[in-house]
Amino acid sequence: MFFRVCIFLGCVLLAGRGEARGDDWPRWRGSQGNAVSAETELPVRWDRKTNIAWSVNVPGEGASSPIVWGDRVFLTSAREAGGVRVLHCLDRDSGETLWTREIKDDFPEITLPLTGHAAATPATDGERVVAFFGNAGAACWDFDGKELWRRDLGDFESELGLASSPIIDEGRVILVCDHDGDRIKTFDSFLIALDAKTGRTVWKTERPGLYRSWSTPIVVPGREGQRELIVNAQDELRGYDARTGREQWKVGGMTGWVTPSPVFGDGLIFAASGRDGPTLAVRPGGAGDVTETRVVWRERRGAPYVCSPLLYDGLLYVHNEAGILSCFEAATGKTVYRERLAGKFSASAAAGDGKLYVSNEGGDTFVVRAGRKFEILAKNPLEEEILASPAISGGRLFLRTRTRLFCIR
């Protein structure tokens, strides 16, 4: 009996680190990059004094979102105008800081206050956590805060700063390193895959010319067992072989400024670009220019400039910076409704338990019932600017404001 108990406890401990559980949120917009949680009994109402499990001050500035694995919460920030970049590790249940790690940077990239020097959300595979800090490079730590590797990826120049977050797929850390390199004659934009254990380059794909993207990629199933890396960027949505970096296909029609990340579900890739640009539904698995052959539907106007779309239970939700929330049938593109939420929006939405969570810059989070009928369940004020998107884990919502991280339950 004692032996069986030991085996059981050992399996529990291993599950807490090596394999994502249903309530982990290991990267920008969750485990699948779609910002949808399978959890139930998620919070509906809160304010600064009600239904707050804990809140903690986050030193420095940052628009990155928190990630969660097991009992750990990871978050980035920057101080001294980007001269110091920081990774914070917090206890999920109490908010206590377990450790912080800093990287100094003598030549921070140009940015805007909306973006800042800590806009990229970290990523974890349950054993290590990776952060991308622009000119300060990419770095990797284990869960005890020991640095495992660090890579200098170049000096980036972008008039809006850098915001694309790393993802981890099949042991590879994948980064979209787009910037204005062609204009300033430094180096071209590129995609790169690094070995998650060592930081060594697995592959690197140059993107010559001007490829502006602040979006985070996703990986979807492709032809014959392939894994397609989907990158939403200037003028085109592109699919690459995630294992080799080789370009597979492209779809034209995006705008010149692309921040929204794509999402995948129901056999389709959904991508948006603005200001007031198109929203596309594309079948993966193509070859070459597939603009005329694999675009299932296209909504030509109304897409967001910053906020990423959300696919939930067969419906695609898209909200723009002016607060217009549009709901489409995912399979057909038919408009279900178009309604207005109050305020200005930069944060992308998350969903779970039949609810959408949509935060405006004024600090209000609207809880909207998911489904074909528009209904606001609650408007929850935190009285402080929100630029970061929420994370959902352990029945709780993690919301970052300008100065604090809130755990809501």
mmCIF file of C-alpha atoms in Angstrom:
data_model
loop_
_atom_site.group_PDB
_atom_site.id
_atom_site.type_symbol
_atom_site.label_atom_id
_atom_site.label_comp_id
_atom_site.label_asym_id
_atom_site.label_seq_id
_atom_site.Cartn_x
_atom_site.Cartn_y
_atom_site.Cartn_z
ATOM 1 C CA MET A 1 0.000 0.000 0.000
ATOM 2 C CA PHE A 2 2.789 2.437 0.933
ATOM 3 C CA PHE A 3 4.509 1.762 -2.408
ATOM 4 C CA ARG A 4 1.284 2.547 -4.314
ATOM 5 C CA VAL A 5 0.820 5.817 -2.429
ATOM 6 C CA CYS A 6 4.391 6.827 -3.266
ATOM 7 C CA ILE A 7 3.836 6.063 -6.943
ATOM 8 C CA PHE A 8 0.622 8.113 -6.924
ATOM 9 C CA LEU A 9 2.286 11.105 -5.259
ATOM 10 C CA GLY A 10 5.192 10.897 -7.664
ATOM 11 C CA CYS A 11 2.830 10.994 -10.635
ATOM 12 C CA VAL A 12 1.064 14.019 -9.179
ATOM 13 C CA LEU A 13 4.355 15.875 -8.772
ATOM 14 C CA LEU A 14 5.447 15.037 -12.293
ATOM 15 C CA ALA A 15 2.129 16.172 -13.722
ATOM 16 C CA GLY A 16 2.618 19.532 -12.027
ATOM 17 C CA ARG A 17 5.735 20.276 -14.062
ATOM 18 C CA GLY A 18 6.106 18.325 -17.286
ATOM 19 C CA GLU A 19 2.653 18.194 -18.874
ATOM 20 C CA ALA A 20 0.120 21.007 -19.236
ATOM 21 C CA ARG A 21 -3.051 20.521 -17.221
ATOM 22 C CA GLY A 22 -6.447 21.877 -18.105
ATOM 23 C CA ASP A 23 -6.063 24.886 -15.844
ATOM 24 C CA ASP A 24 -2.545 25.917 -16.938
ATOM 25 C CA TRP A 25 -2.134 29.088 -19.032
ATOM 26 C CA PRO A 26 1.411 28.652 -20.348
ATOM 27 C CA ARG A 27 1.716 31.348 -23.026
ATOM 28 C CA TRP A 28 0.050 34.384 -24.583
ATOM 29 C CA ARG A 29 -3.667 33.529 -24.798
ATOM 30 C CA GLY A 30 -3.363 30.130 -23.146
ATOM 31 C CA SER A 31 -2.146 26.688 -24.170
ATOM 32 C CA GLN A 32 -3.607 26.782 -27.702
ATOM 33 C CA GLY A 33 -3.180 30.504 -28.260
ATOM 34 C CA ASN A 34 -6.966 30.902 -28.489
ATOM 35 C CA ALA A 35 -7.648 32.541 -25.069
ATOM 36 C CA VAL A 36 -10.343 29.968 -24.226
ATOM 37 C CA SER A 37 -10.474 28.096 -20.930
ATOM 38 C CA ALA A 38 -12.402 24.884 -20.262
ATOM 39 C CA GLU A 39 -12.852 25.788 -16.602
ATOM 40 C CA THR A 40 -16.216 26.438 -14.959
ATOM 41 C CA GLU A 41 -17.495 28.626 -12.109
ATOM 42 C CA LEU A 42 -15.380 31.566 -13.266
ATOM 43 C CA PRO A 43 -15.967 34.968 -11.633
ATOM 44 C CA VAL A 44 -18.648 37.365 -12.880
ATOM 45 C CA ARG A 45 -18.472 40.397 -10.564
ATOM 46 C CA TRP A 46 -15.625 42.179 -8.807
ATOM 47 C CA ASP A 47 -14.085 45.529 -7.965
ATOM 48 C CA ARG A 48 -10.982 46.588 -6.023
ATOM 49 C CA LYS A 49 -12.542 45.408 -2.743
ATOM 50 C CA THR A 50 -14.774 42.517 -3.811
ATOM 51 C CA ASN A 51 -13.808 39.001 -4.962
ATOM 52 C CA ILE A 52 -10.098 39.846 -5.013
ATOM 53 C CA ALA A 53 -8.049 36.888 -3.791
ATOM 54 C CA TRP A 54 -4.928 39.051 -3.822
ATOM 55 C CA SER A 55 -3.290 41.934 -5.624
ATOM 56 C CA VAL A 56 0.377 42.871 -5.723
ATOM 57 C CA ASN A 57 2.388 45.799 -7.002
ATOM 58 C CA VAL A 58 4.461 45.063 -10.119
ATOM 59 C CA PRO A 59 7.548 47.309 -10.147
ATOM 60 C CA GLY A 60 8.267 48.989 -13.466
ATOM 61 C CA GLU A 61 6.142 49.144 -16.607
ATOM 62 C CA GLY A 62 4.776 46.460 -18.858
ATOM 63 C CA ALA A 63 1.876 45.508 -21.117
ATOM 64 C CA SER A 64 2.650 41.784 -21.134
ATOM 65 C CA SER A 65 0.129 39.304 -19.797
ATOM 66 C CA PRO A 66 0.681 36.862 -16.935
ATOM 67 C CA ILE A 67 1.119 33.147 -17.563
ATOM 68 C CA VAL A 68 0.377 30.358 -15.092
ATOM 69 C CA TRP A 69 1.716 26.835 -14.611
ATOM 70 C CA GLY A 70 0.727 24.856 -11.538
ATOM 71 C CA ASP A 71 1.351 27.048 -8.500
ATOM 72 C CA ARG A 72 3.536 29.581 -10.371
ATOM 73 C CA VAL A 73 2.632 32.860 -12.066
ATOM 74 C CA PHE A 74 5.195 34.508 -14.371
ATOM 75 C CA LEU A 75 5.145 38.114 -15.523
ATOM 76 C CA THR A 76 7.601 40.551 -17.128
ATOM 77 C CA SER A 77 8.253 44.251 -16.599
ATOM 78 C CA ALA A 78 10.893 46.874 -17.398
ATOM 79 C CA ARG A 79 12.550 49.689 -15.474
ATOM 80 C CA GLU A 80 14.847 52.599 -16.279
ATOM 81 C CA ALA A 81 13.316 53.189 -19.736
ATOM 82 C CA GLY A 82 14.093 49.628 -20.780
ATOM 83 C CA GLY A 83 17.568 49.565 -19.297
ATOM 84 C CA VAL A 84 16.489 46.780 -16.938
ATOM 85 C CA ARG A 85 14.141 43.965 -17.985
ATOM 86 C CA VAL A 86 12.610 41.766 -15.282
ATOM 87 C CA LEU A 87 10.958 38.350 -15.011
ATOM 88 C CA HIS A 88 8.820 37.894 -11.885
ATOM 89 C CA CYS A 89 7.809 34.524 -10.427
ATOM 90 C CA LEU A 90 4.865 34.629 -8.018
ATOM 91 C CA ASP A 91 2.976 32.094 -5.954
ATOM 92 C CA ARG A 92 -0.422 31.538 -7.576
ATOM 93 C CA ASP A 93 -2.330 31.165 -4.324
ATOM 94 C CA SER A 94 -0.895 34.089 -2.358
ATOM 95 C CA GLY A 95 0.731 36.461 -4.859
ATOM 96 C CA GLU A 96 3.985 36.267 -2.894
ATOM 97 C CA THR A 97 7.078 36.959 -5.002
ATOM 98 C CA LEU A 98 9.158 33.784 -5.114
ATOM 99 C CA TRP A 99 11.994 35.283 -7.170
ATOM 100 C CA THR A 100 12.843 37.930 -9.746
ATOM 101 C CA ARG A 101 15.555 37.937 -12.405
ATOM 102 C CA GLU A 102 16.930 40.967 -14.220
ATOM 103 C CA ILE A 103 18.667 41.583 -17.545
ATOM 104 C CA LYS A 104 20.400 44.888 -18.198
ATOM 105 C CA ASP A 105 20.323 46.531 -21.612
ATOM 106 C CA ASP A 106 22.506 49.523 -22.506
ATOM 107 C CA PHE A 107 20.699 50.206 -25.802
ATOM 108 C CA PRO A 108 16.943 49.597 -25.435
ATOM 109 C CA GLU A 109 14.832 49.591 -28.596
ATOM 110 C CA ILE A 110 12.656 52.553 -29.550
ATOM 111 C CA THR A 111 9.070 52.174 -28.404
ATOM 112 C CA LEU A 112 5.853 53.995 -27.538
ATOM 113 C CA PRO A 113 4.230 54.214 -24.075
ATOM 114 C CA LEU A 114 1.382 51.965 -25.254
ATOM 115 C CA THR A 115 3.871 49.209 -26.117
ATOM 116 C CA GLY A 116 6.691 49.806 -23.665
ATOM 117 C CA HIS A 117 9.748 47.624 -23.131
ATOM 118 C CA ALA A 118 7.922 44.597 -21.680
ATOM 119 C CA ALA A 119 5.062 43.909 -24.078
ATOM 120 C CA ALA A 120 5.945 40.312 -24.961
ATOM 121 C CA THR A 121 4.319 37.698 -22.717
ATOM 122 C CA PRO A 122 6.658 34.907 -21.513
ATOM 123 C CA ALA A 123 6.078 31.226 -22.298
ATOM 124 C CA THR A 124 6.671 28.016 -20.365
ATOM 125 C CA ASP A 125 6.679 24.278 -21.000
ATOM 126 C CA GLY A 126 6.423 23.389 -17.312
ATOM 127 C CA GLU A 127 10.174 22.978 -16.841
ATOM 128 C CA ARG A 128 11.536 26.287 -18.072
ATOM 129 C CA VAL A 129 10.228 29.778 -18.789
ATOM 130 C CA VAL A 130 11.349 31.929 -21.735
ATOM 131 C CA ALA A 131 11.082 35.704 -22.132
ATOM 132 C CA PHE A 132 11.845 37.923 -25.134
ATOM 133 C CA PHE A 133 13.083 41.432 -24.368
ATOM 134 C CA GLY A 134 13.880 42.931 -27.785
ATOM 135 C CA ASN A 135 17.388 44.399 -27.832
ATOM 136 C CA ALA A 136 18.066 42.708 -24.473
ATOM 137 C CA GLY A 137 17.564 39.358 -26.200
ATOM 138 C CA ALA A 138 15.781 36.142 -25.282
ATOM 139 C CA ALA A 139 16.502 34.335 -22.017
ATOM 140 C CA CYS A 140 15.443 31.110 -20.329
ATOM 141 C CA TRP A 141 15.249 30.140 -16.650
ATOM 142 C CA ASP A 142 14.169 27.023 -14.790
ATOM 143 C CA PHE A 143 11.355 27.172 -12.241
ATOM 144 C CA ASP A 144 13.830 27.909 -9.437
ATOM 145 C CA GLY A 145 15.139 30.983 -11.251
ATOM 146 C CA LYS A 146 18.414 29.493 -12.520
ATOM 147 C CA GLU A 147 19.366 30.978 -15.884
ATOM 148 C CA LEU A 148 19.727 28.212 -18.475
ATOM 149 C CA TRP A 149 20.645 30.256 -21.537
ATOM 150 C CA ARG A 150 20.507 33.702 -23.106
ATOM 151 C CA ARG A 151 20.586 34.785 -26.761
ATOM 152 C CA ASP A 152 21.364 38.166 -28.327
ATOM 153 C CA LEU A 153 19.124 38.353 -31.420
ATOM 154 C CA GLY A 154 20.183 41.786 -32.670
ATOM 155 C CA ASP A 155 19.305 45.452 -32.289
ATOM 156 C CA PHE A 156 15.715 45.961 -33.389
ATOM 157 C CA GLU A 157 14.231 49.210 -34.629
ATOM 158 C CA SER A 158 10.497 49.789 -34.834
ATOM 159 C CA GLU A 159 8.672 53.044 -34.400
ATOM 160 C CA LEU A 160 6.031 51.274 -32.298
ATOM 161 C CA GLY A 161 8.300 48.937 -30.326
ATOM 162 C CA LEU A 162 8.176 45.130 -30.164
ATOM 163 C CA ALA A 163 5.284 43.027 -28.872
ATOM 164 C CA SER A 164 5.321 39.517 -30.417
ATOM 165 C CA SER A 165 5.517 36.847 -27.710
ATOM 166 C CA PRO A 166 7.485 33.586 -27.792
ATOM 167 C CA ILE A 167 5.747 30.240 -28.140
ATOM 168 C CA ILE A 168 7.120 26.774 -27.372
ATOM 169 C CA ASP A 169 6.293 23.930 -29.755
ATOM 170 C CA GLU A 170 7.840 20.432 -29.745
ATOM 171 C CA GLY A 171 10.836 21.622 -27.750
ATOM 172 C CA ARG A 172 11.412 24.698 -29.926
ATOM 173 C CA VAL A 173 11.082 28.316 -28.837
ATOM 174 C CA ILE A 174 9.683 30.182 -31.854
ATOM 175 C CA LEU A 175 9.959 33.962 -32.201
ATOM 176 C CA VAL A 176 8.652 36.423 -34.777
ATOM 177 C CA CYS A 177 11.421 39.044 -35.046
ATOM 178 C CA ASP A 178 9.781 41.559 -37.367
ATOM 179 C CA HIS A 179 10.904 45.179 -37.392
ATOM 180 C CA ASP A 180 11.706 48.096 -39.707
ATOM 181 C CA GLY A 181 15.076 46.685 -40.708
ATOM 182 C CA ASP A 182 14.715 47.282 -44.429
ATOM 183 C CA ARG A 183 14.015 50.966 -43.847
ATOM 184 C CA ILE A 184 16.997 51.597 -41.576
ATOM 185 C CA LYS A 185 19.334 49.174 -43.377
ATOM 186 C CA THR A 186 20.313 47.053 -40.392
ATOM 187 C CA PHE A 187 19.019 43.498 -40.904
ATOM 188 C CA ASP A 188 15.875 41.951 -42.289
ATOM 189 C CA SER A 189 12.981 40.686 -40.256
ATOM 190 C CA PHE A 190 13.170 36.981 -39.510
ATOM 191 C CA LEU A 191 11.584 34.000 -37.808
ATOM 192 C CA ILE A 192 13.746 31.879 -35.546
ATOM 193 C CA ALA A 193 13.372 28.592 -33.667
ATOM 194 C CA LEU A 194 15.667 27.949 -30.695
ATOM 195 C CA ASP A 195 16.211 24.699 -28.857
ATOM 196 C CA ALA A 196 14.298 25.146 -25.598
ATOM 197 C CA LYS A 197 16.955 23.306 -23.582
ATOM 198 C CA THR A 198 20.064 25.001 -24.967
ATOM 199 C CA GLY A 199 19.011 28.158 -26.806
ATOM 200 C CA ARG A 200 20.853 27.025 -29.957
ATOM 201 C CA THR A 201 19.335 27.907 -33.325
ATOM 202 C CA VAL A 202 17.282 25.080 -34.837
ATOM 203 C CA TRP A 203 16.295 27.088 -37.913
ATOM 204 C CA LYS A 204 16.110 30.705 -39.024
ATOM 205 C CA THR A 205 13.994 32.069 -41.871
ATOM 206 C CA GLU A 206 14.743 35.506 -43.257
ATOM 207 C CA ARG A 207 11.813 37.735 -44.185
ATOM 208 C CA PRO A 208 13.469 40.215 -46.580
ATOM 209 C CA GLY A 209 11.781 43.532 -47.115
ATOM 210 C CA LEU A 210 9.471 45.288 -44.693
ATOM 211 C CA TYR A 211 7.484 42.800 -42.618
ATOM 212 C CA ARG A 212 5.830 44.585 -39.749
ATOM 213 C CA SER A 213 4.104 42.404 -37.207
ATOM 214 C CA TRP A 214 3.388 42.753 -33.517
ATOM 215 C CA SER A 215 1.307 39.572 -33.433
ATOM 216 C CA THR A 216 2.139 36.246 -31.803
ATOM 217 C CA PRO A 217 2.102 33.137 -34.030
ATOM 218 C CA ILE A 218 0.189 29.910 -33.530
ATOM 219 C CA VAL A 219 0.889 26.333 -34.652
ATOM 220 C CA VAL A 220 -1.887 24.320 -36.326
ATOM 221 C CA PRO A 221 -2.117 20.859 -37.938
ATOM 222 C CA GLY A 222 -1.242 20.867 -41.634
ATOM 223 C CA ARG A 223 -0.957 18.399 -44.490
ATOM 224 C CA GLU A 224 0.365 14.872 -43.916
ATOM 225 C CA GLY A 225 1.170 15.364 -40.262
ATOM 226 C CA GLN A 226 2.883 18.705 -40.733
ATOM 227 C CA ARG A 227 2.715 21.406 -38.116
ATOM 228 C CA GLU A 228 2.070 24.803 -39.661
ATOM 229 C CA LEU A 229 3.377 27.960 -38.057
ATOM 230 C CA ILE A 230 0.879 30.752 -38.801
ATOM 231 C CA VAL A 231 2.218 34.318 -38.840
ATOM 232 C CA ASN A 232 -0.064 37.309 -39.295
ATOM 233 C CA ALA A 233 1.991 40.229 -40.641
ATOM 234 C CA GLN A 234 2.098 43.175 -43.005
ATOM 235 C CA ASP A 235 0.011 42.603 -46.163
ATOM 236 C CA GLU A 236 -0.066 38.803 -45.832
ATOM 237 C CA LEU A 237 -0.986 35.891 -43.619
ATOM 238 C CA ARG A 238 1.663 33.184 -44.058
ATOM 239 C CA GLY A 239 2.030 29.525 -43.183
ATOM 240 C CA TYR A 240 5.445 27.972 -42.482
ATOM 241 C CA ASP A 241 6.595 24.462 -41.652
ATOM 242 C CA ALA A 242 7.047 24.731 -37.875
ATOM 243 C CA ARG A 243 9.767 22.055 -37.909
ATOM 244 C CA THR A 244 11.938 23.583 -40.648
ATOM 245 C CA GLY A 245 10.853 27.215 -41.001
ATOM 246 C CA ARG A 246 10.188 26.769 -44.720
ATOM 247 C CA GLU A 247 7.368 28.926 -46.103
ATOM 248 C CA GLN A 248 4.403 26.859 -47.318
ATOM 249 C CA TRP A 249 1.721 29.350 -48.375
ATOM 250 C CA LYS A 250 0.510 32.923 -48.165
ATOM 251 C CA VAL A 251 -2.771 34.828 -48.303
ATOM 252 C CA GLY A 252 -2.896 38.473 -49.332
ATOM 253 C CA GLY A 253 -5.231 41.156 -48.130
ATOM 254 C CA MET A 254 -3.971 42.138 -44.681
ATOM 255 C CA THR A 255 -3.141 45.767 -43.954
ATOM 256 C CA GLY A 256 0.293 47.313 -43.412
ATOM 257 C CA TRP A 257 -0.046 47.358 -39.621
ATOM 258 C CA VAL A 258 -0.769 43.990 -38.029
ATOM 259 C CA THR A 259 -1.010 43.361 -34.294
ATOM 260 C CA PRO A 260 -3.899 40.867 -33.813
ATOM 261 C CA SER A 261 -2.778 37.269 -33.368
ATOM 262 C CA PRO A 262 -4.525 34.562 -35.411
ATOM 263 C CA VAL A 263 -6.676 31.852 -33.844
ATOM 264 C CA PHE A 264 -7.528 28.348 -35.036
ATOM 265 C CA GLY A 265 -10.551 26.117 -34.609
ATOM 266 C CA ASP A 266 -13.268 24.224 -36.475
ATOM 267 C CA GLY A 267 -10.687 23.509 -39.195
ATOM 268 C CA LEU A 268 -10.089 27.188 -39.999
ATOM 269 C CA ILE A 269 -7.522 29.905 -39.280
ATOM 270 C CA PHE A 270 -9.036 33.277 -38.394
ATOM 271 C CA ALA A 271 -6.931 36.414 -38.786
ATOM 272 C CA ALA A 272 -7.677 40.130 -38.596
ATOM 273 C CA SER A 273 -5.813 43.339 -39.358
ATOM 274 C CA GLY A 274 -6.664 47.012 -39.149
ATOM 275 C CA ARG A 275 -7.219 49.788 -38.705
ATOM 276 C CA ASP A 276 -10.655 48.927 -40.002
ATOM 277 C CA GLY A 277 -9.131 46.196 -42.158
ATOM 278 C CA PRO A 278 -10.341 42.706 -43.090
ATOM 279 C CA THR A 279 -11.103 39.599 -41.078
ATOM 280 C CA LEU A 280 -10.318 36.322 -42.884
ATOM 281 C CA ALA A 281 -11.166 32.651 -42.438
ATOM 282 C CA VAL A 282 -8.585 30.429 -44.167
ATOM 283 C CA ARG A 283 -8.244 26.673 -44.573
ATOM 284 C CA PRO A 284 -4.710 25.518 -43.631
ATOM 285 C CA GLY A 285 -2.650 23.137 -45.713
ATOM 286 C CA GLY A 286 -2.195 25.144 -48.892
ATOM 287 C CA ALA A 287 0.842 25.691 -51.118
ATOM 288 C CA GLY A 288 1.999 28.946 -52.720
ATOM 289 C CA ASP A 289 -0.328 31.917 -53.053
ATOM 290 C CA VAL A 290 -3.701 30.577 -51.915
ATOM 291 C CA THR A 291 -5.582 33.888 -51.696
ATOM 292 C CA GLU A 292 -8.101 32.766 -54.330
ATOM 293 C CA THR A 293 -8.412 29.142 -53.293
ATOM 294 C CA ARG A 294 -8.358 28.740 -49.501
ATOM 295 C CA VAL A 295 -10.064 31.855 -48.137
ATOM 296 C CA VAL A 296 -13.446 30.585 -46.932
ATOM 297 C CA TRP A 297 -14.881 33.984 -46.081
ATOM 298 C CA ARG A 298 -13.783 37.574 -45.716
ATOM 299 C CA GLU A 299 -15.275 40.475 -43.761
ATOM 300 C CA ARG A 300 -13.753 43.468 -45.486
ATOM 301 C CA ARG A 301 -14.049 46.134 -42.786
ATOM 302 C CA GLY A 302 -14.207 46.637 -39.048
ATOM 303 C CA ALA A 303 -11.229 44.553 -37.893
ATOM 304 C CA PRO A 304 -9.243 45.732 -34.865
ATOM 305 C CA TYR A 305 -5.888 47.468 -34.972
ATOM 306 C CA VAL A 306 -4.620 45.806 -31.770
ATOM 307 C CA CYS A 307 -7.100 43.338 -30.226
ATOM 308 C CA SER A 308 -6.982 39.685 -31.286
ATOM 309 C CA PRO A 309 -10.105 37.729 -32.336
ATOM 310 C CA LEU A 310 -11.650 35.036 -30.174
ATOM 311 C CA LEU A 311 -13.247 31.759 -31.351
ATOM 312 C CA TYR A 312 -15.664 30.180 -28.876
ATOM 313 C CA ASP A 313 -18.303 27.494 -29.456
ATOM 314 C CA GLY A 314 -18.616 28.065 -33.197
ATOM 315 C CA LEU A 315 -18.743 31.853 -32.998
ATOM 316 C CA LEU A 316 -15.960 34.318 -33.818
ATOM 317 C CA TYR A 317 -15.824 37.450 -31.667
ATOM 318 C CA VAL A 318 -13.898 40.494 -32.843
ATOM 319 C CA HIS A 319 -13.721 43.765 -30.930
ATOM 320 C CA ASN A 320 -11.947 46.883 -32.087
ATOM 321 C CA GLU A 321 -10.351 49.761 -30.229
ATOM 322 C CA ALA A 322 -13.562 51.813 -30.313
ATOM 323 C CA GLY A 323 -15.402 49.070 -28.420
ATOM 324 C CA ILE A 324 -17.439 47.620 -31.288
ATOM 325 C CA LEU A 325 -17.909 43.921 -30.515
ATOM 326 C CA SER A 326 -18.820 41.899 -33.612
ATOM 327 C CA CYS A 327 -19.975 38.292 -33.518
ATOM 328 C CA PHE A 328 -19.823 36.086 -36.633
ATOM 329 C CA GLU A 329 -20.734 32.517 -37.463
ATOM 330 C CA ALA A 330 -17.282 30.962 -37.689
ATOM 331 C CA ALA A 331 -18.166 28.605 -40.535
ATOM 332 C CA THR A 332 -19.842 31.162 -42.800
ATOM 333 C CA GLY A 333 -18.825 34.651 -41.705
ATOM 334 C CA LYS A 334 -22.474 35.658 -41.301
ATOM 335 C CA THR A 335 -22.873 38.550 -38.864
ATOM 336 C CA VAL A 336 -24.730 37.510 -35.717
ATOM 337 C CA TYR A 337 -24.590 40.897 -33.999
ATOM 338 C CA ARG A 338 -22.565 44.072 -33.733
ATOM 339 C CA GLU A 339 -22.795 45.980 -30.437
ATOM 340 C CA ARG A 340 -20.822 48.673 -28.641
ATOM 341 C CA LEU A 341 -18.966 48.428 -25.336
ATOM 342 C CA ALA A 342 -17.982 51.646 -23.566
ATOM 343 C CA GLY A 343 -14.384 52.859 -23.638
ATOM 344 C CA LYS A 344 -11.179 52.433 -25.607
ATOM 345 C CA PHE A 345 -9.705 48.932 -25.954
ATOM 346 C CA SER A 346 -6.179 47.549 -26.392
ATOM 347 C CA ALA A 347 -6.383 44.253 -24.461
ATOM 348 C CA SER A 348 -7.505 41.084 -26.217
ATOM 349 C CA ALA A 349 -10.428 39.134 -24.782
ATOM 350 C CA ALA A 350 -10.480 35.757 -23.047
ATOM 351 C CA ALA A 351 -13.367 33.308 -22.607
ATOM 352 C CA GLY A 352 -14.557 30.437 -20.467
ATOM 353 C CA ASP A 353 -17.592 29.117 -18.617
ATOM 354 C CA GLY A 354 -19.920 30.631 -21.226
ATOM 355 C CA LYS A 355 -18.524 34.129 -20.725
ATOM 356 C CA LEU A 356 -16.287 36.608 -22.525
ATOM 357 C CA TYR A 357 -13.943 38.872 -20.573
ATOM 358 C CA VAL A 358 -13.215 42.150 -22.365
ATOM 359 C CA SER A 359 -11.207 44.900 -20.630
ATOM 360 C CA ASN A 360 -10.975 48.527 -21.672
ATOM 361 C CA GLU A 361 -8.098 50.919 -21.050
ATOM 362 C CA GLY A 362 -10.062 52.651 -18.297
ATOM 363 C CA GLY A 363 -9.851 49.534 -16.128
ATOM 364 C CA ASP A 364 -13.378 48.191 -16.682
ATOM 365 C CA THR A 365 -13.810 44.534 -17.602
ATOM 366 C CA PHE A 366 -17.077 43.653 -19.319
ATOM 367 C CA VAL A 367 -18.364 40.134 -18.756
ATOM 368 C CA VAL A 368 -20.442 39.287 -21.827
ATOM 369 C CA ARG A 369 -22.541 36.161 -22.137
ATOM 370 C CA ALA A 370 -21.231 33.975 -24.961
ATOM 371 C CA GLY A 371 -23.760 33.071 -27.625
ATOM 372 C CA ARG A 372 -25.904 34.520 -30.348
ATOM 373 C CA LYS A 373 -27.677 37.035 -28.108
ATOM 374 C CA PHE A 374 -25.656 40.006 -26.850
ATOM 375 C CA GLU A 375 -25.923 40.386 -23.067
ATOM 376 C CA ILE A 376 -23.606 42.193 -20.641
ATOM 377 C CA LEU A 377 -23.562 40.274 -17.360
ATOM 378 C CA ALA A 378 -21.376 42.722 -15.460
ATOM 379 C CA LYS A 379 -19.096 45.738 -15.769
ATOM 380 C CA ASN A 380 -16.269 45.434 -13.261
ATOM 381 C CA PRO A 381 -14.041 48.430 -12.398
ATOM 382 C CA LEU A 382 -10.446 48.217 -11.196
ATOM 383 C CA GLU A 383 -9.969 51.993 -11.571
ATOM 384 C CA GLU A 384 -6.594 51.629 -13.258
ATOM 385 C CA GLU A 385 -5.466 51.341 -16.875
ATOM 386 C CA ILE A 386 -5.567 47.859 -18.409
ATOM 387 C CA LEU A 387 -3.525 47.103 -21.519
ATOM 388 C CA ALA A 388 -2.732 43.432 -20.834
ATOM 389 C CA SER A 389 -4.990 40.497 -21.654
ATOM 390 C CA PRO A 390 -6.236 38.188 -18.880
ATOM 391 C CA ALA A 391 -5.071 34.716 -17.928
ATOM 392 C CA ILE A 392 -7.417 32.054 -16.541
ATOM 393 C CA SER A 393 -6.223 29.328 -14.167
ATOM 394 C CA GLY A 394 -7.517 27.436 -11.156
ATOM 395 C CA GLY A 395 -10.955 29.034 -11.362
ATOM 396 C CA ARG A 396 -9.366 32.476 -11.177
ATOM 397 C CA LEU A 397 -8.868 35.409 -13.485
ATOM 398 C CA PHE A 398 -5.472 37.133 -13.500
ATOM 399 C CA LEU A 399 -5.635 40.758 -14.641
ATOM 400 C CA ARG A 400 -2.684 43.105 -14.980
ATOM 401 C CA THR A 401 -3.256 46.842 -14.627
ATOM 402 C CA ARG A 402 -0.725 49.630 -15.095
ATOM 403 C CA THR A 403 0.858 48.997 -11.665
ATOM 404 C CA ARG A 404 -0.655 45.836 -10.190
ATOM 405 C CA LEU A 405 -1.518 42.191 -10.811
ATOM 406 C CA PHE A 406 -4.963 41.138 -9.544
ATOM 407 C CA CYS A 407 -6.096 37.581 -8.832
ATOM 408 C CA ILE A 408 -9.911 37.458 -9.032
ATOM 409 C CA ARG A 409 -12.098 34.577 -7.903
#
